[in-house]
Short mmCIF file of C-alpha atoms in Angstrom, two decimals:
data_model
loop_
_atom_site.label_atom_id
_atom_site.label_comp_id
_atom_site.label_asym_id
_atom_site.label_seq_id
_atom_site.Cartn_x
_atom_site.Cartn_y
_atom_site.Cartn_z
CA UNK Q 15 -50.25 62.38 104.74
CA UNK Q 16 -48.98 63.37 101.34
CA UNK Q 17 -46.27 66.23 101.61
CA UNK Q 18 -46.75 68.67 99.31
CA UNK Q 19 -43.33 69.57 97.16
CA UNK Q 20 -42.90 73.23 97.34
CA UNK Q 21 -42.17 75.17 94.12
CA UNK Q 22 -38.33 75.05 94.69
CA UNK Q 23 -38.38 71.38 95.55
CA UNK Q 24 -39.92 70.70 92.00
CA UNK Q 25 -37.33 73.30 90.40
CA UNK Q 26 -34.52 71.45 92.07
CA UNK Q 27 -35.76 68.03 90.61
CA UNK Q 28 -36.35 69.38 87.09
CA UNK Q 29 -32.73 71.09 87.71
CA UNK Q 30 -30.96 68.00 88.48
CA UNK Q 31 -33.05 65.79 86.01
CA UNK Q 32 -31.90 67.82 83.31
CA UNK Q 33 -28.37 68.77 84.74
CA UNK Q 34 -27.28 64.95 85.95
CA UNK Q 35 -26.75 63.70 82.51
CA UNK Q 36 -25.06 66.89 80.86
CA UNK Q 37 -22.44 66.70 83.80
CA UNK Q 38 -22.07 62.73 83.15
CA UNK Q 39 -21.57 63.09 79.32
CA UNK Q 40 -17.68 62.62 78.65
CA UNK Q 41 -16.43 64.91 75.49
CA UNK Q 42 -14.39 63.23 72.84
CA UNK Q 43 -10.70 64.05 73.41
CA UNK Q 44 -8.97 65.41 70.34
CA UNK Q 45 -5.55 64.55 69.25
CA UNK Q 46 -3.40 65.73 66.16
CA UNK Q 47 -0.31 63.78 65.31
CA UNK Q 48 2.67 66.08 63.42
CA UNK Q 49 5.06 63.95 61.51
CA UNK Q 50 8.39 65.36 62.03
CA UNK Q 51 11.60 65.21 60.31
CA UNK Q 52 14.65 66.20 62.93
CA UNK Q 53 17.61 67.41 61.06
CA UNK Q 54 20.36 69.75 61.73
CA UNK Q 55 20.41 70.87 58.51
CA UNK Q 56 18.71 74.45 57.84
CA UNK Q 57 16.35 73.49 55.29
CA UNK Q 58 14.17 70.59 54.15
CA UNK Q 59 14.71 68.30 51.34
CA UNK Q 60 15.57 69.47 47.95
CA UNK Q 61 11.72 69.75 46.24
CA UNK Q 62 9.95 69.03 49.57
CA UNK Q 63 7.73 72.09 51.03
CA UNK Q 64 8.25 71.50 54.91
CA UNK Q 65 7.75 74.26 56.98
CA UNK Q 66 9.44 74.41 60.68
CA UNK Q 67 7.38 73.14 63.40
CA UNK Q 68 5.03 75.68 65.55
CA UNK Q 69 7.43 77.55 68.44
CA UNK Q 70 5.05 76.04 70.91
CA UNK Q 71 5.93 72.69 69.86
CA UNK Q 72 9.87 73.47 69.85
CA UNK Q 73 9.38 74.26 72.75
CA UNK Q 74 7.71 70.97 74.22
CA UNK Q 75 10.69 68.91 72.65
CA UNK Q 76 13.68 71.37 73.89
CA UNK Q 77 14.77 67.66 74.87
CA UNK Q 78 16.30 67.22 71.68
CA UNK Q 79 19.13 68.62 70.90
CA UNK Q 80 18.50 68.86 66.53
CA UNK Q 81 18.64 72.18 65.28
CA UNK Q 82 15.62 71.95 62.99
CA UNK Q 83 12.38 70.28 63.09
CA UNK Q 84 10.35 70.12 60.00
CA UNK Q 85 6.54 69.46 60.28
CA UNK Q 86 6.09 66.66 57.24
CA UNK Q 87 2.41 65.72 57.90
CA UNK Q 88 -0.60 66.53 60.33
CA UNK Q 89 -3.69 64.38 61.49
CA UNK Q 90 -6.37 65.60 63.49
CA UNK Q 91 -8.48 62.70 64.98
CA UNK Q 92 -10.81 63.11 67.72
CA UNK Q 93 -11.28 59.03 69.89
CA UNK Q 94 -14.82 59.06 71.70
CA UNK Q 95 -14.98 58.73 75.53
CA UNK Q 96 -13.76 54.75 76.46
CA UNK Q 97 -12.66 54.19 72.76
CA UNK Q 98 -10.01 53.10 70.78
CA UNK Q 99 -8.74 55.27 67.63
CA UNK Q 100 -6.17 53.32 65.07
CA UNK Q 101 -4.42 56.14 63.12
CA UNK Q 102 -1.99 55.15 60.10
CA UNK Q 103 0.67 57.61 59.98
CA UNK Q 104 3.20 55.73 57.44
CA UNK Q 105 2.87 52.43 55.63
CA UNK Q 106 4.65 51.02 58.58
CA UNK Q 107 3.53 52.42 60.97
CA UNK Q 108 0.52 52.85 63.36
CA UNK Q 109 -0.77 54.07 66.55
CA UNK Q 110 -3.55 53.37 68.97
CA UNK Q 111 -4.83 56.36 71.17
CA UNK Q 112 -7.63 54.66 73.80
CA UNK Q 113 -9.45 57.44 76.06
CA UNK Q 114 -9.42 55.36 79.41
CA UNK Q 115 -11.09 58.09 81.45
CA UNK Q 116 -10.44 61.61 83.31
CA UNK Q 117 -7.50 62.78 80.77
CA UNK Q 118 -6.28 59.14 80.60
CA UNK Q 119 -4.90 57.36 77.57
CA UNK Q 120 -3.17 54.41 76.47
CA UNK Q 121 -0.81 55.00 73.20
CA UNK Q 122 0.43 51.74 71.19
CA UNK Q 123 2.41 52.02 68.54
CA UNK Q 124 2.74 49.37 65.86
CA UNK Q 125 5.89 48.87 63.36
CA UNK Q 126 4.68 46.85 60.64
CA UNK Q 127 1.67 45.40 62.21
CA UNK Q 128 3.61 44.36 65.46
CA UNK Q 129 3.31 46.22 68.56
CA UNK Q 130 6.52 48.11 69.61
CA UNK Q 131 5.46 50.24 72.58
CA UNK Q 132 3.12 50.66 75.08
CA UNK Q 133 2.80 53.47 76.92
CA UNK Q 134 -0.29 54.57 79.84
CA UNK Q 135 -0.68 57.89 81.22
CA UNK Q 136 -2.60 61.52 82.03
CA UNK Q 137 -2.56 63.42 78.80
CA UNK Q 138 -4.01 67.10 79.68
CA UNK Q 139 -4.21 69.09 76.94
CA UNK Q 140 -0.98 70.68 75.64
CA UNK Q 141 0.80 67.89 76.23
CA UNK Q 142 2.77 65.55 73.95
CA UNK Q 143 4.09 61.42 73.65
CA UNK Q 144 6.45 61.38 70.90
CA UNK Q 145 7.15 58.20 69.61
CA UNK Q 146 10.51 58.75 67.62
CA UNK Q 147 13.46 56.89 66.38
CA UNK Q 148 17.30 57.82 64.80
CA UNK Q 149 16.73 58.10 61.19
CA UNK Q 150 19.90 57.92 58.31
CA UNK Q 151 22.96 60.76 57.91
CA UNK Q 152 21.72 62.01 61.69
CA UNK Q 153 18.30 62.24 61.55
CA UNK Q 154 15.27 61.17 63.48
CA UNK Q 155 11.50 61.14 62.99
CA UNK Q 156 8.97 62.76 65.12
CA UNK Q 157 5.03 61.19 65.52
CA UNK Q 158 4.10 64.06 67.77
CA UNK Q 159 0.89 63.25 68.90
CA UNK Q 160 -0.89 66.31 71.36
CA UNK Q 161 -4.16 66.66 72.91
CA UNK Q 162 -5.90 69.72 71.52
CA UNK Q 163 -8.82 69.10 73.84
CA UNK P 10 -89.28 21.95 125.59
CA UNK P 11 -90.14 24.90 122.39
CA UNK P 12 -87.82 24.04 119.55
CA UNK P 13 -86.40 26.71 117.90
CA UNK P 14 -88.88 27.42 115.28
CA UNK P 15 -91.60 28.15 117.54
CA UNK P 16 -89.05 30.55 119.16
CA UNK P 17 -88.66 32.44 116.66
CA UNK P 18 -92.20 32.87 115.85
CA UNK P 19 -92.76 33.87 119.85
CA UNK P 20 -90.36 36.47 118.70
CA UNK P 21 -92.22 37.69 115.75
CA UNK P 22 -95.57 37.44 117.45
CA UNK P 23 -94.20 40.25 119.89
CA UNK P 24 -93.09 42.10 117.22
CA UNK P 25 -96.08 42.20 115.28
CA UNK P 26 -94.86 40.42 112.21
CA UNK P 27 -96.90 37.74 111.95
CA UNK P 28 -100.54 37.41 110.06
CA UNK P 29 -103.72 37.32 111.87
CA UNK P 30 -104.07 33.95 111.57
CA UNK P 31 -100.69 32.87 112.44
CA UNK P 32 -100.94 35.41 115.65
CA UNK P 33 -104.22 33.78 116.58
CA UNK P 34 -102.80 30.56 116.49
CA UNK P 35 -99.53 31.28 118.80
CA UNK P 36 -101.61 33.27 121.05
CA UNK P 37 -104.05 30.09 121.37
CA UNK P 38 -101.05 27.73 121.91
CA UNK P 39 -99.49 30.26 124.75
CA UNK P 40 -103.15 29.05 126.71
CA UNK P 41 -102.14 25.65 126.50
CA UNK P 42 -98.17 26.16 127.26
CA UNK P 43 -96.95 27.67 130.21
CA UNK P 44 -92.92 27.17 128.90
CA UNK P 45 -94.18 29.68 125.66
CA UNK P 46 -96.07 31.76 128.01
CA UNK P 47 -92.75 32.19 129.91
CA UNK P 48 -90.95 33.05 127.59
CA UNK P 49 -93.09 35.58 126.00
CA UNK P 50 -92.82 37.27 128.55
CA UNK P 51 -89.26 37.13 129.39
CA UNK P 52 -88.77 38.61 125.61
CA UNK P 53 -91.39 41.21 126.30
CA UNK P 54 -89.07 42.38 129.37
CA UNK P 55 -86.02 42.36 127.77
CA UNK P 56 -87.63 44.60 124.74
CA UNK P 57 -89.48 46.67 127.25
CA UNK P 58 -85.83 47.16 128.71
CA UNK P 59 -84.11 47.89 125.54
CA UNK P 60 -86.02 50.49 124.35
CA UNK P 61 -85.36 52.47 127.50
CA UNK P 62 -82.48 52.70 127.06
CA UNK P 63 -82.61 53.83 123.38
CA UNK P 64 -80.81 57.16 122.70
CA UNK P 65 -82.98 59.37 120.86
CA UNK P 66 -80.48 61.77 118.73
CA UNK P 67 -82.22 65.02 117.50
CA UNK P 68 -79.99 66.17 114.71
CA UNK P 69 -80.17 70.06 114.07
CA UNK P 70 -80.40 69.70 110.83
CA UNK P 71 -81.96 66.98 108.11
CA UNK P 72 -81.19 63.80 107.83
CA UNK P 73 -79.70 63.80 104.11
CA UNK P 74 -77.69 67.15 104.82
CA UNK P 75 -76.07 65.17 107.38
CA UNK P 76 -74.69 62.51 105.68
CA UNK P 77 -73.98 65.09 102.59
CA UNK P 78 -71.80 66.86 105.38
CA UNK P 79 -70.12 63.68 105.94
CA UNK P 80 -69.49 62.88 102.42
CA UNK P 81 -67.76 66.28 101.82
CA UNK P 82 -65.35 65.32 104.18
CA UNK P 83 -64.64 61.99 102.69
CA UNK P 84 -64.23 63.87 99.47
CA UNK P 85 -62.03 66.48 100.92
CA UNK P 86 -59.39 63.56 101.75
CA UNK P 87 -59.17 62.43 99.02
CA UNK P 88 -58.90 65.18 96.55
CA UNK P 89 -56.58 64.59 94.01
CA UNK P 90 -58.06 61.08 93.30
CA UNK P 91 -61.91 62.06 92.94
CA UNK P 92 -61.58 65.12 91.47
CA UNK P 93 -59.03 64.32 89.13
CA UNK P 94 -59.85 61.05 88.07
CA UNK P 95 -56.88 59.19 86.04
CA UNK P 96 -54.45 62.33 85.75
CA UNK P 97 -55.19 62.52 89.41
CA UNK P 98 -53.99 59.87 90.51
CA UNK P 99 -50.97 60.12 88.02
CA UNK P 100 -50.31 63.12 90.04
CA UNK P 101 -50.60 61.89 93.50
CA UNK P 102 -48.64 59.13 92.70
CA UNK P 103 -45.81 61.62 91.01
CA UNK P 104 -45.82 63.60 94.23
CA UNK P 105 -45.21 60.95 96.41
CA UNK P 106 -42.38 59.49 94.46
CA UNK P 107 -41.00 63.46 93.80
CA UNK P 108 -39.38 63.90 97.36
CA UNK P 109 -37.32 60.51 97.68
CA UNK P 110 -36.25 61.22 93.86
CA UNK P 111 -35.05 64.79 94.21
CA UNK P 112 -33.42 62.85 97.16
CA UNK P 113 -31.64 60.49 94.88
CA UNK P 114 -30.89 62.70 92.18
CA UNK P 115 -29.09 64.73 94.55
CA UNK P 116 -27.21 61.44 96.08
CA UNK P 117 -26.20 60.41 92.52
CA UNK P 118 -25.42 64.20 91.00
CA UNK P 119 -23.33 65.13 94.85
CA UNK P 120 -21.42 61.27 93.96
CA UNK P 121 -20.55 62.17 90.75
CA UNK P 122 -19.07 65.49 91.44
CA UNK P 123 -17.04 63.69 94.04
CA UNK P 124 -15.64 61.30 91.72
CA UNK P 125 -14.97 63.23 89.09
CA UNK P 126 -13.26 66.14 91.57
CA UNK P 127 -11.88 64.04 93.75
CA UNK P 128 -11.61 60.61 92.07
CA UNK P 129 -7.70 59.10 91.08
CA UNK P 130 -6.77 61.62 89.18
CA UNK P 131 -4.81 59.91 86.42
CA UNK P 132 -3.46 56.71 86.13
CA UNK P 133 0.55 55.94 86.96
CA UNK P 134 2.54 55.52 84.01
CA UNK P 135 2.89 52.52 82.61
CA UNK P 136 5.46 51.51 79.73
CA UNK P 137 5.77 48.28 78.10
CA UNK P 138 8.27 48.28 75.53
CA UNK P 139 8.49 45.14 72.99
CA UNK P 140 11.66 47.47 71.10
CA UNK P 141 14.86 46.24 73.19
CA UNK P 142 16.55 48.94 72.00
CA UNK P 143 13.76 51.62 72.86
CA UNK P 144 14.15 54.20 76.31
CA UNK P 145 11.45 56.40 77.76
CA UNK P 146 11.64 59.83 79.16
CA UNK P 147 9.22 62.46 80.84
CA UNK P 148 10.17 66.31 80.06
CA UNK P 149 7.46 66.77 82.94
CA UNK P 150 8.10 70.84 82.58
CA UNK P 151 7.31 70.55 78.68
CA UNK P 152 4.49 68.12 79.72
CA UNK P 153 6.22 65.76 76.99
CA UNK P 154 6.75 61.87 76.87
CA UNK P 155 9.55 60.57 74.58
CA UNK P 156 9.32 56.73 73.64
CA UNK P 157 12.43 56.37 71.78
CA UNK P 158 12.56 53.99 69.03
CA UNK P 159 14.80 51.99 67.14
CA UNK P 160 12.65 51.37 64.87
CA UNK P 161 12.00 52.07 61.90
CA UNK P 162 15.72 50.72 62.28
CA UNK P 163 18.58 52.74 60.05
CA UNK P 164 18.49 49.84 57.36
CA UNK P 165 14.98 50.26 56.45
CA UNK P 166 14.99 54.08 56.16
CA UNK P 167 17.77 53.96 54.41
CA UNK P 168 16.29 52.01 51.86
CA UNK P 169 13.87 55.35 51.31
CA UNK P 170 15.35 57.58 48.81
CA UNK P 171 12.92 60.38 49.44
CA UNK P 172 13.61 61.86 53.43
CA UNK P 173 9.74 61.73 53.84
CA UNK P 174 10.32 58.61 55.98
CA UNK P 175 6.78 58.46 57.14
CA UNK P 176 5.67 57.53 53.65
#
């Protein structure tokens, strides 16, 4: 004997057939990198139009112990769900952002076409890698590269 | 000894299948043959028997609305396949697989919630660092990782005139 699905029975099947794959889609993860010049003096380059970096951000990299951050360039980049994203920020320099699943990522970064660092780890949103080095007369450069989403 | 032919026209003799000539012949040879006359009657016994026993069924009503009645119910078992021809049996066949896959829909949708609630959360943190002069360090209250460089090294962006570094 055939049993008959009741009308919930076929509501919870048309539920879940519908519902299953919206739940299993991944979302891209967005990223922006800020280019940062560290400096303790008060004001950017003579002729250069930096503004300071967000308070949020100052915050992330209390860290460091420069008095001023200037925000030199911004890339927004989104990397699709099990990708790999290559993003030029200088001439020199590169980095790789790979989604490896549930808020993970891997982040190279390449100095003139060779890879420099590795690093793997949970990346929520909000948070930050910063790739940076000492730069001339007590400087340092910033790649500040946070997941907006 | 009768063979088996005349046996079987014995049989047909009793039953009043045979012609009138073919009857007036067996009925002459059963004068002459005492075996055929036997058996005759031995078959006329056993058919004498038969019939009564015969169960005479007196339906109370005709014949043909009988077996209609009959028919109905064949038709009511089968329903979705007579009456609905091709989409019919489409839907009968839907129906039975609908149970076992709301069963595994609910498997597979109950397995993915687990793995995605409950699953390894991230993965451990993992630095490889080609730089020899490079450190790393967690600010885990900032939520901040800093991979310290020594690259671009101070030779190379000193050669930059213009502070934009990145450039």
């Amino acid at each position: 004997m055939i049993p008959k699905p009741t009308v919930a029975a076929w509501l919870a099947f048309l539920l879940l057939l519908g519902g299953a794959p919206l739940s299993a889609r991944a979302a891209d993860l967005k990223f922006q990198i800020q280019l940062v010049w560290a400096t303790d003096d008060a004001k950017p380059p003579t002729g250069k139009d930096y503004k300071p970096v967000e308070p949020a951000i100052r915050r992330q990299i209390k860290a460091l112990k420069w008095k001023n951050y200037f925000e030199v360039r911004r890339i927004d980049f989104s990397v699709a769900p099990g990708a790999t994203k290559r993003v030029p920020i200088s001439e020199k320099c590169e980095l790789d952002v790979k989604d490896l699943g549930k808020s993970n990522v891997e982040v190279v970064l390449f100095g003139k076409g060779k890879e420099v660092a590795r690093v793997k780890q949970a990346l929520h949103k909000g948070e930050i890698i910063v790739p940076g080095g000492d730069a001339p007369n007590e400087t340092a450069w910033l790649a500040i590269l946070q997941r907006v989403e | 000894m009768i063979n088996h032919e005349d046996q079987l026209k014995l049989q047909a003799y009793l039953d009043g299948e045979l012609s009138e000539a073919e009857a007036s012949e067996v009925a002459n040879g059963l004068a002459q043959n005492q075996e055929a006359a036997a058996l005759l009657a031995e078959l006329r016994h056993t058919q004498g028997a038969l019939a009564g026993f015969e169960e005479h069924i007196k339906l109370p009503e005709s014949r043909e609305f009988y077996w209609s009645k009959i028919q109905r119910q064949i038709n009511a078992a089968q329903p979705a396949v007579d009456k609905g021809g091709t989409a019919g049996l489409f839907l009968l066949r839907f129906r039975r697989l609908l149970v076992p896959l709301t069963g595994v829909a609910l498997v597979a949708v109950a397995a993915l919630i687990t793995l995605r609630e409950f699953g390894p959360e991230s993965v451990a943190v993992e630095t490889s660092l080609a730089d020899s002069g490079a450190m790393v360090y967690h600010d885990y209250s900032a939520g901040a990782t800093f991979v310290w460089l020594s690259y671009p090294a101070d030779n190379e962006m000193a050669d930059n005139d213009d502070l934009d570094t990145f450039d």
